[in-house]
PDB file of C-alpha atoms in Angstrom:
ATOM      1  CA  UNK A  22       0.000   0.000   0.000  1.00  0.00           C
ATOM      2  CA  UNK A  23       2.839   2.431   0.803  1.00  0.00           C
ATOM      3  CA  UNK A  24       4.394   1.788  -2.623  1.00  0.00           C
ATOM      4  CA  UNK A  25       1.050   2.480  -4.307  1.00  0.00           C
ATOM      5  CA  UNK A  26       0.650   5.714  -2.330  1.00  0.00           C
ATOM      6  CA  UNK A  27       4.157   6.785  -3.282  1.00  0.00           C
ATOM      7  CA  UNK A  28       3.560   6.069  -6.976  1.00  0.00           C
ATOM      8  CA  UNK A  29       0.232   7.918  -6.864  1.00  0.00           C
ATOM      9  CA  UNK A  30       2.039  11.215  -6.203  1.00  0.00           C
ATOM     10  CA  UNK A  31       4.012  11.221  -9.452  1.00  0.00           C
ATOM     11  CA  UNK A  32       2.829  10.681 -12.971  1.00  0.00           C
ATOM     12  CA  UNK A  33       5.646   8.644 -14.502  1.00  0.00           C
ATOM     13  CA  UNK A  34       4.932  10.040 -17.968  1.00  0.00           C
ATOM     14  CA  UNK A  35       5.516  13.614 -16.866  1.00  0.00           C
ATOM     15  CA  UNK A  36       8.670  13.166 -14.780  1.00  0.00           C
ATOM     16  CA  UNK A  37      11.526  14.952 -16.506  1.00  0.00           C
ATOM     17  CA  UNK A  38       9.237  16.628 -19.046  1.00  0.00           C
ATOM     18  CA  UNK A  39       8.821  20.319 -18.259  1.00  0.00           C
ATOM     19  CA  UNK A  40       5.480  21.789 -19.229  1.00  0.00           C
ATOM     20  CA  UNK A  41       5.785  25.543 -19.583  1.00  0.00           C
ATOM     21  CA  UNK A  42       2.040  26.070 -19.891  1.00  0.00           C
ATOM     22  CA  UNK A  43       1.163  24.181 -16.698  1.00  0.00           C
ATOM     23  CA  UNK A  44      -1.347  26.200 -14.701  1.00  0.00           C
ATOM     24  CA  UNK A  45      -1.555  28.906 -17.373  1.00  0.00           C
ATOM     25  CA  UNK A  46      -4.011  27.477 -19.902  1.00  0.00           C
ATOM     26  CA  UNK A  47      -7.721  27.506 -19.100  1.00  0.00           C
ATOM     27  CA  UNK A  48     -10.524  25.821 -20.993  1.00  0.00           C
ATOM     28  CA  UNK A  49     -12.736  28.348 -22.756  1.00  0.00           C
ATOM     29  CA  UNK A  50     -15.797  26.140 -22.366  1.00  0.00           C
ATOM     30  CA  UNK A  51     -15.761  24.868 -18.769  1.00  0.00           C
ATOM     31  CA  UNK A  52     -12.977  26.957 -17.168  1.00  0.00           C
ATOM     32  CA  UNK A  53     -10.873  23.977 -16.031  1.00  0.00           C
ATOM     33  CA  UNK A  54      -7.098  23.943 -16.302  1.00  0.00           C
ATOM     34  CA  UNK A  55      -5.476  22.355 -19.291  1.00  0.00           C
ATOM     35  CA  UNK A  56      -3.181  19.468 -18.362  1.00  0.00           C
ATOM     36  CA  UNK A  57      -0.263  17.925 -20.198  1.00  0.00           C
ATOM     37  CA  UNK A  58      -0.959  14.561 -21.809  1.00  0.00           C
ATOM     38  CA  UNK A  59       1.214  12.198 -23.747  1.00  0.00           C
ATOM     39  CA  UNK A  60       0.281   9.305 -26.002  1.00  0.00           C
ATOM     40  CA  UNK A  61       2.669   6.832 -27.533  1.00  0.00           C
ATOM     41  CA  UNK A  62       2.318   4.060 -30.057  1.00  0.00           C
ATOM     42  CA  UNK A  63       4.511   1.674 -31.971  1.00  0.00           C
ATOM     43  CA  UNK A  64       4.067   0.962 -35.655  1.00  0.00           C
ATOM     44  CA  UNK A  65       6.425  -1.003 -37.873  1.00  0.00           C
ATOM     45  CA  UNK A  66       9.247  -0.991 -35.302  1.00  0.00           C
ATOM     46  CA  UNK A  67       8.954   2.793 -34.982  1.00  0.00           C
ATOM     47  CA  UNK A  68       7.940   4.540 -31.799  1.00  0.00           C
ATOM     48  CA  UNK A  69       5.671   7.595 -32.054  1.00  0.00           C
ATOM     49  CA  UNK A  70       4.926   9.996 -29.238  1.00  0.00           C
ATOM     50  CA  UNK A  71       2.297  12.751 -29.196  1.00  0.00           C
ATOM     51  CA  UNK A  72       2.377  15.529 -26.614  1.00  0.00           C
ATOM     52  CA  UNK A  73      -0.593  17.783 -26.085  1.00  0.00           C
ATOM     53  CA  UNK A  74      -2.596  19.787 -23.577  1.00  0.00           C
ATOM     54  CA  UNK A  75      -6.171  18.750 -22.846  1.00  0.00           C
ATOM     55  CA  UNK A  76      -8.964  20.150 -20.694  1.00  0.00           C
ATOM     56  CA  UNK A  77      -8.739  18.358 -17.343  1.00  0.00           C
ATOM     57  CA  UNK A  78     -12.528  17.958 -17.164  1.00  0.00           C
ATOM     58  CA  UNK A  79     -12.549  16.258 -20.553  1.00  0.00           C
ATOM     59  CA  UNK A  80      -9.511  14.213 -19.580  1.00  0.00           C
ATOM     60  CA  UNK A  81     -11.029  12.987 -16.291  1.00  0.00           C
ATOM     61  CA  UNK A  82     -14.762  12.779 -17.068  1.00  0.00           C
ATOM     62  CA  UNK A  83     -15.011  12.629 -20.828  1.00  0.00           C
ATOM     63  CA  UNK A  84     -16.429  14.406 -23.876  1.00  0.00           C
ATOM     64  CA  UNK A  85     -19.899  14.510 -22.315  1.00  0.00           C
ATOM     65  CA  UNK A  86     -18.584  16.926 -19.659  1.00  0.00           C
ATOM     66  CA  UNK A  87     -16.509  19.118 -21.991  1.00  0.00           C
ATOM     67  CA  UNK A  88     -15.955  18.800 -25.713  1.00  0.00           C
ATOM     68  CA  UNK A  89     -13.132  21.309 -26.078  1.00  0.00           C
ATOM     69  CA  UNK A  90     -10.285  20.219 -28.353  1.00  0.00           C
ATOM     70  CA  UNK A  91      -6.777  19.181 -27.395  1.00  0.00           C
ATOM     71  CA  UNK A  92      -3.849  21.462 -28.239  1.00  0.00           C
ATOM     72  CA  UNK A  93      -0.556  20.164 -29.596  1.00  0.00           C
ATOM     73  CA  UNK A  94       2.330  21.287 -27.383  1.00  0.00           C
ATOM     74  CA  UNK A  95       4.492  22.472 -30.283  1.00  0.00           C
ATOM     75  CA  UNK A  96       1.745  24.700 -31.634  1.00  0.00           C
ATOM     76  CA  UNK A  97       0.489  26.254 -28.392  1.00  0.00           C
ATOM     77  CA  UNK A  98       3.924  26.730 -26.819  1.00  0.00           C
ATOM     78  CA  UNK A  99       5.287  28.235 -30.032  1.00  0.00           C
ATOM     79  CA  UNK A 100       2.354  30.630 -30.363  1.00  0.00           C
ATOM     80  CA  UNK A 101       2.533  31.757 -26.735  1.00  0.00           C
ATOM     81  CA  UNK A 102       6.317  32.194 -26.774  1.00  0.00           C
ATOM     82  CA  UNK A 103       6.316  34.183 -30.015  1.00  0.00           C
ATOM     83  CA  UNK A 104       3.523  36.401 -28.689  1.00  0.00           C
ATOM     84  CA  UNK A 105       5.410  37.030 -25.450  1.00  0.00           C
ATOM     85  CA  UNK A 106       8.639  37.632 -27.347  1.00  0.00           C
ATOM     86  CA  UNK A 107       6.940  40.426 -29.283  1.00  0.00           C
ATOM     87  CA  UNK A 108       5.736  42.004 -26.023  1.00  0.00           C
ATOM     88  CA  UNK A 109       9.012  41.639 -24.132  1.00  0.00           C
ATOM     89  CA  UNK A 110      11.550  42.533 -26.809  1.00  0.00           C
ATOM     90  CA  UNK A 111      10.172  45.899 -27.854  1.00  0.00           C
ATOM     91  CA  UNK A 112      12.591  48.714 -28.682  1.00  0.00           C
ATOM     92  CA  UNK A 113      11.864  50.461 -25.358  1.00  0.00           C
ATOM     93  CA  UNK A 114      12.424  47.293 -23.337  1.00  0.00           C
ATOM     94  CA  UNK A 115      15.651  46.499 -25.181  1.00  0.00           C
ATOM     95  CA  UNK A 116      16.926  50.011 -24.390  1.00  0.00           C
ATOM     96  CA  UNK A 117      16.033  49.462 -20.705  1.00  0.00           C
ATOM     97  CA  UNK A 118      17.771  46.080 -20.710  1.00  0.00           C
ATOM     98  CA  UNK A 119      20.898  47.561 -22.336  1.00  0.00           C
ATOM     99  CA  UNK A 120      21.003  50.410 -19.790  1.00  0.00           C
ATOM    100  CA  UNK A 121      20.642  47.983 -16.898  1.00  0.00           C
ATOM    101  CA  UNK A 122      23.396  45.740 -18.280  1.00  0.00           C
ATOM    102  CA  UNK A 123      25.710  48.732 -18.736  1.00  0.00           C
ATOM    103  CA  UNK A 124      24.935  49.940 -15.214  1.00  0.00           C
ATOM    104  CA  UNK A 125      25.772  46.504 -13.790  1.00  0.00           C
ATOM    105  CA  UNK A 126      28.955  46.330 -15.889  1.00  0.00           C
ATOM    106  CA  UNK A 127      30.029  49.774 -14.649  1.00  0.00           C
ATOM    107  CA  UNK A 128      29.390  48.739 -11.035  1.00  0.00           C
ATOM    108  CA  UNK A 129      31.545  45.657 -11.528  1.00  0.00           C
ATOM    109  CA  UNK A 130      34.312  47.731 -13.129  1.00  0.00           C
ATOM    110  CA  UNK A 131      34.185  50.253 -10.269  1.00  0.00           C
ATOM    111  CA  UNK A 132      34.528  47.480  -7.701  1.00  0.00           C
ATOM    112  CA  UNK A 133      37.377  45.911  -9.670  1.00  0.00           C
ATOM    113  CA  UNK A 134      39.206  49.266  -9.788  1.00  0.00           C
ATOM    114  CA  UNK A 135      38.765  49.689  -6.012  1.00  0.00           C
ATOM    115  CA  UNK A 136      40.269  46.237  -5.483  1.00  0.00           C
ATOM    116  CA  UNK A 137      43.198  47.093  -7.773  1.00  0.00           C
ATOM    117  CA  UNK A 138      43.910  50.238  -5.755  1.00  0.00           C
ATOM    118  CA  UNK A 139      44.021  48.133  -2.594  1.00  0.00           C
ATOM    119  CA  UNK A 140      46.245  45.461  -4.115  1.00  0.00           C
ATOM    120  CA  UNK A 141      48.749  47.606  -6.073  1.00  0.00           C
ATOM    121  CA  UNK A 142      50.298  49.504  -3.114  1.00  0.00           C
ATOM    122  CA  UNK A 143      50.894  46.257  -1.258  1.00  0.00           C
ATOM    123  CA  UNK A 144      52.626  44.778  -4.331  1.00  0.00           C
ATOM    124  CA  UNK A 145      55.011  47.751  -4.504  1.00  0.00           C
ATOM    125  CA  UNK A 146      55.821  47.357  -0.830  1.00  0.00           C
ATOM    126  CA  UNK A 147      56.707  43.693  -1.339  1.00  0.00           C
ATOM    127  CA  UNK A 148      59.075  44.578  -4.193  1.00  0.00           C
ATOM    128  CA  UNK A 149      60.738  47.316  -2.161  1.00  0.00           C
ATOM    129  CA  UNK A 150      61.674  45.032   0.710  1.00  0.00           C
TER     130      UNK A 150
END
């Protein structure tokens, strides 16, 4: 029983497979979360694997509860990432990012110069003795 309880906590199919849309996608029909699903089959000594997101209500109860379609991971993740990329990497944001990087670089250079000033006099003293 303890082994069964332990195995119940983890879905073996999802271990090691990150799902970037987990908790973000909602079903437009019933409002449930979309969950990651994976199907695999073997045909003619070839192994095929399909990865998709499906409404959790449809996944758990069936089409009678929710008939929303499944979404292929490649399509939905690609669409979301390209949309976000357009929002994040605007000209204004890139200017802000560049300024912040330069500010951090200048802070590092300032600290490095302070360290050099502390180290250089002690090196000259060692050579003098």
